[in-house]
Amino acid sequence: MGTVSRIFPFAGTCNNYEWGRKGSKSLAARLCAASPETDFKIDEEKRYSEMWFGDYPNFPGRLGDGRPLGDVLRDHKNELLGEHSVGKWGDQLPYLPKILSIAKALPLQVHPNKDLAAKLHTQNPEQFTDPNHKPEIAIALSHFELFAGWKELDEIAQLFRTPFLRGVMPPSAASSSRWTDETLREVVRALLKADADSVRAMQAELAPPAARAARPAGAVHRPRPRRARRRAVHELPHARPR
């Protein structure tokens, strides 16, 4: 195996999820293209969502000679990771830095805790590829706004008194005089499991009255996404705060 330098050229890997920014509008793509020792070229018709700097096998970072980082870490774990990290995490990098370039809302993700992640990985390693939990830290590289947390339960309960939302509420939640955390869990679960027709019906009811009146009979309203406000320094689009 020989020795390895602790400082070496390293290039991340871009992925192409649908929510990414297109072409050179994506910071992730521009950084991939600017990485040394890489032949990455930006395709203006493709979306580039993330740049990963790690040893995850799906999108591995690579050294200047083309070797995946994971291979190098396995061969030189004590020199590059240190005994403490190897003793706790094995020969894997214990974190995965990413740069995100987001054009629209990301798919909903639920990250299990460490114990549940290990259990799910043991039961179904193809579906749950990582036995570790995924605590996350976000650092803003440009101006952005995001949703964080929930409204107060009483405020959420008021919203669900409207007829078209009551239709997706499970009976136990609909009969509750006062919402609890468990009520919220049941309602969110019901919303996530709602069929496509129910979702379209709710979208139609949420449309402004003028838009509903203008639709021909039987038509389903599909609201257009609100255009993000443009700013001089702007990589992530805005989400309207609650």
Coordinates of C-alpha atoms in Angstrom, one line a residue:
M1 CA 0.0 0.0 0.0
G2 CA 2.9 2.3 0.6
T3 CA 2.5 5.8 2.0
V4 CA 0.1 8.6 1.1
S5 CA 0.4 12.3 1.4
R6 CA -2.0 14.0 3.8
I7 CA -2.6 16.8 1.3
F8 CA -3.7 15.9 -2.2
P9 CA -5.8 17.2 -5.1
F10 CA -9.4 16.2 -4.6
A11 CA -12.5 16.6 -6.7
G12 CA -16.1 16.3 -5.7
T13 CA -18.9 14.7 -7.7
C14 CA -22.1 16.3 -9.0
N15 CA -25.5 14.7 -9.1
N16 CA -28.5 15.5 -11.1
Y17 CA -31.7 15.4 -9.0
E18 CA -34.7 17.1 -10.6
W19 CA -34.8 19.9 -8.0
G20 CA -31.4 21.2 -8.9
R21 CA -30.6 24.4 -10.8
K22 CA -30.0 24.2 -14.5
G23 CA -26.7 24.3 -16.2
S24 CA -24.2 27.0 -15.2
K25 CA -26.8 28.6 -12.9
S26 CA -25.9 25.8 -10.4
L27 CA -23.1 26.7 -8.1
A28 CA -22.6 22.9 -7.6
A29 CA -21.9 22.5 -11.3
R30 CA -19.7 25.5 -11.5
L31 CA -17.5 24.2 -8.7
C32 CA -17.4 20.8 -10.2
A33 CA -16.2 22.3 -13.5
A34 CA -13.6 24.3 -11.6
S35 CA -12.2 21.3 -9.7
P36 CA -8.6 20.3 -10.6
E37 CA -7.8 17.0 -12.3
T38 CA -11.4 16.6 -13.7
D39 CA -12.9 16.5 -17.1
F40 CA -16.3 17.6 -15.9
K41 CA -18.2 19.8 -18.4
I42 CA -21.4 21.6 -17.7
D43 CA -24.4 20.7 -19.9
E44 CA -26.7 23.7 -19.9
E45 CA -29.7 21.4 -20.4
K46 CA -29.0 19.3 -17.3
R47 CA -29.9 20.1 -13.7
Y48 CA -27.2 19.9 -11.1
S49 CA -28.4 19.6 -7.6
E50 CA -25.5 18.8 -5.3
M51 CA -21.7 18.5 -5.2
W52 CA -20.6 15.8 -2.8
F53 CA -17.1 15.8 -1.1
G54 CA -16.9 12.3 0.4
D55 CA -16.5 8.6 0.2
Y56 CA -20.1 7.7 -0.3
P57 CA -20.1 5.0 -3.0
N58 CA -23.0 6.5 -5.1
F59 CA -21.2 9.8 -5.7
P60 CA -17.6 9.4 -4.6
G61 CA -15.0 12.1 -4.5
R62 CA -11.8 11.3 -6.3
L63 CA -8.2 12.1 -5.9
G64 CA -6.2 13.7 -8.7
D65 CA -5.1 10.3 -10.0
G66 CA -8.8 9.2 -10.3
R67 CA -8.9 6.9 -7.3
P68 CA -12.2 7.0 -5.2
L69 CA -11.6 8.6 -1.8
G70 CA -13.1 5.5 -0.1
D71 CA -10.4 3.2 -1.6
V72 CA -7.7 5.5 -0.3
L73 CA -9.2 5.7 3.1
R74 CA -9.4 1.9 3.4
D75 CA -5.8 1.6 2.4
H76 CA -4.5 4.4 4.7
K77 CA -7.1 4.8 7.4
N78 CA -4.8 5.4 10.3
E79 CA -2.8 8.0 8.4
L80 CA -5.8 9.9 7.0
L81 CA -8.5 9.3 9.6
G82 CA -6.7 8.7 12.8
E83 CA -7.1 6.0 15.4
H84 CA -9.9 7.7 17.3
S85 CA -12.1 8.0 14.2
V86 CA -11.2 4.5 13.0
G87 CA -12.1 3.1 16.4
K88 CA -15.5 4.8 16.3
W89 CA -16.5 4.9 12.6
G90 CA -14.3 2.4 10.9
D91 CA -12.5 3.2 7.6
Q92 CA -15.3 5.6 6.5
L93 CA -15.3 9.4 6.5
P94 CA -17.6 10.3 9.4
Y95 CA -19.3 13.2 7.6
L96 CA -20.4 14.1 4.1
P97 CA -20.0 17.7 3.0
K98 CA -22.3 18.8 0.2
I99 CA -23.0 22.0 -1.7
L100 CA -26.6 22.3 -2.8
S101 CA -28.1 24.4 -5.6
I102 CA -31.8 24.3 -5.2
A103 CA -34.4 25.4 -7.8
K104 CA -37.5 24.0 -6.2
A105 CA -38.7 22.2 -3.1
L106 CA -36.8 19.1 -2.2
P107 CA -38.6 15.7 -1.6
L108 CA -39.6 15.1 2.0
Q109 CA -37.0 13.1 3.9
V110 CA -37.2 11.5 7.3
H111 CA -33.9 10.6 8.9
P112 CA -34.0 7.9 11.6
N113 CA -31.9 8.0 14.8
K114 CA -28.8 5.9 15.1
D115 CA -30.4 2.9 16.7
L116 CA -33.3 2.8 14.1
A117 CA -30.9 3.4 11.2
A118 CA -28.8 0.4 12.2
K119 CA -31.9 -1.8 12.6
L120 CA -33.4 -0.8 9.2
H121 CA -30.0 -1.3 7.5
T122 CA -29.7 -4.8 9.0
Q123 CA -33.3 -5.7 7.9
N124 CA -33.1 -4.2 4.4
P125 CA -29.6 -3.1 3.4
E126 CA -30.6 -2.4 -0.2
Q127 CA -33.3 0.1 0.8
F128 CA -31.5 1.5 3.8
T129 CA -27.9 1.6 2.6
D130 CA -26.4 3.4 5.6
P131 CA -26.4 2.1 9.2
N132 CA -25.8 5.6 10.6
H133 CA -28.1 8.4 11.5
K134 CA -27.8 11.7 9.6
P135 CA -27.7 14.8 11.8
E136 CA -27.3 17.8 9.5
I137 CA -25.8 21.3 9.7
A138 CA -26.7 23.9 7.0
I139 CA -24.5 26.9 6.2
A140 CA -25.9 29.6 3.9
L141 CA -23.6 30.5 1.0
S142 CA -26.2 33.0 -0.2
H143 CA -29.4 34.6 1.0
F144 CA -32.3 32.2 1.5
E145 CA -35.3 31.6 3.7
L146 CA -36.7 28.3 4.9
F147 CA -39.5 26.7 6.8
A148 CA -38.5 25.6 10.3
G149 CA -40.7 23.8 12.8
W150 CA -44.5 23.8 13.0
K151 CA -47.1 26.4 13.8
E152 CA -48.8 26.2 17.2
L153 CA -51.2 23.2 17.4
D154 CA -54.2 25.5 17.9
E155 CA -53.4 27.4 14.8
I156 CA -53.0 24.2 12.7
A157 CA -56.3 22.9 14.1
Q158 CA -58.1 26.1 12.9
L159 CA -56.8 25.4 9.3
F160 CA -58.2 21.9 9.3
R161 CA -61.7 23.0 10.1
T162 CA -62.2 23.9 6.4
P163 CA -64.2 21.2 4.7
F164 CA -61.7 20.2 2.0
L165 CA -59.0 19.5 4.7
R166 CA -61.3 17.8 7.1
G167 CA -61.8 15.1 4.4
V168 CA -58.2 13.8 4.8
M169 CA -58.2 13.8 8.6
P170 CA -58.4 10.4 10.3
P171 CA -61.5 9.9 12.4
S172 CA -59.5 10.1 15.7
A173 CA -58.1 13.5 14.7
A174 CA -61.4 14.8 13.4
S175 CA -63.1 14.0 16.7
S176 CA -60.4 15.6 18.9
S177 CA -61.5 18.7 20.7
R178 CA -57.9 19.8 21.2
W179 CA -54.9 18.8 19.1
T180 CA -51.9 17.1 20.6
D181 CA -48.6 16.0 19.1
E182 CA -50.2 12.7 18.3
T183 CA -53.0 14.4 16.5
L184 CA -50.5 16.2 14.3
R185 CA -48.7 12.9 13.6
E186 CA -51.9 11.3 12.5
V187 CA -52.9 14.2 10.2
V188 CA -49.4 14.4 8.6
R189 CA -49.4 10.7 8.0
A190 CA -52.9 10.9 6.4
L191 CA -51.7 13.8 4.1
L192 CA -48.6 11.9 3.0
K193 CA -50.7 8.8 2.2
A194 CA -53.5 10.7 0.4
D195 CA -54.2 9.5 -3.1
A196 CA -53.6 11.7 -6.1
D197 CA -57.3 12.6 -6.7
S198 CA -57.6 13.8 -3.1
V199 CA -54.5 16.0 -3.5
R200 CA -55.8 17.5 -6.7
A201 CA -59.2 18.2 -5.1
M202 CA -57.4 20.1 -2.3
Q203 CA -55.3 22.1 -4.8
A204 CA -58.5 23.0 -6.6
E205 CA -60.2 24.2 -3.4
L206 CA -57.1 26.3 -2.5
A207 CA -57.2 28.2 -5.8
P208 CA -58.5 31.8 -5.7
P209 CA -62.2 32.2 -6.2
A210 CA -61.8 33.9 -9.6
A211 CA -59.6 31.0 -10.8
R212 CA -62.2 28.5 -9.7
A213 CA -65.0 30.4 -11.4
A214 CA -63.1 30.6 -14.7
R215 CA -62.4 26.8 -14.9
P216 CA -64.6 24.7 -17.2
A217 CA -66.7 22.0 -15.5
G218 CA -64.6 19.0 -14.5
A219 CA -61.3 20.9 -14.9
V220 CA -58.7 20.5 -12.2
H221 CA -56.6 23.5 -11.2
R222 CA -52.9 23.0 -11.1
P223 CA -51.4 26.1 -9.5
R224 CA -48.2 27.5 -11.0
P225 CA -45.2 27.8 -8.6
R226 CA -44.6 31.3 -7.4
R227 CA -41.5 32.7 -9.1
A228 CA -38.6 33.3 -6.8
R229 CA -37.6 36.9 -6.1
R230 CA -34.3 37.7 -7.7
R231 CA -31.5 39.1 -5.6
A232 CA -27.9 40.1 -6.5
V233 CA -26.5 37.2 -4.4
H234 CA -28.9 34.4 -4.8
E235 CA -28.3 30.7 -5.0
L236 CA -31.3 29.2 -3.1
P237 CA -34.8 30.3 -3.9
H238 CA -37.1 31.8 -1.3
A239 CA -39.7 29.9 0.6
R240 CA -42.4 32.1 2.1
P241 CA -42.2 32.0 5.9
R242 CA -45.3 30.9 7.7

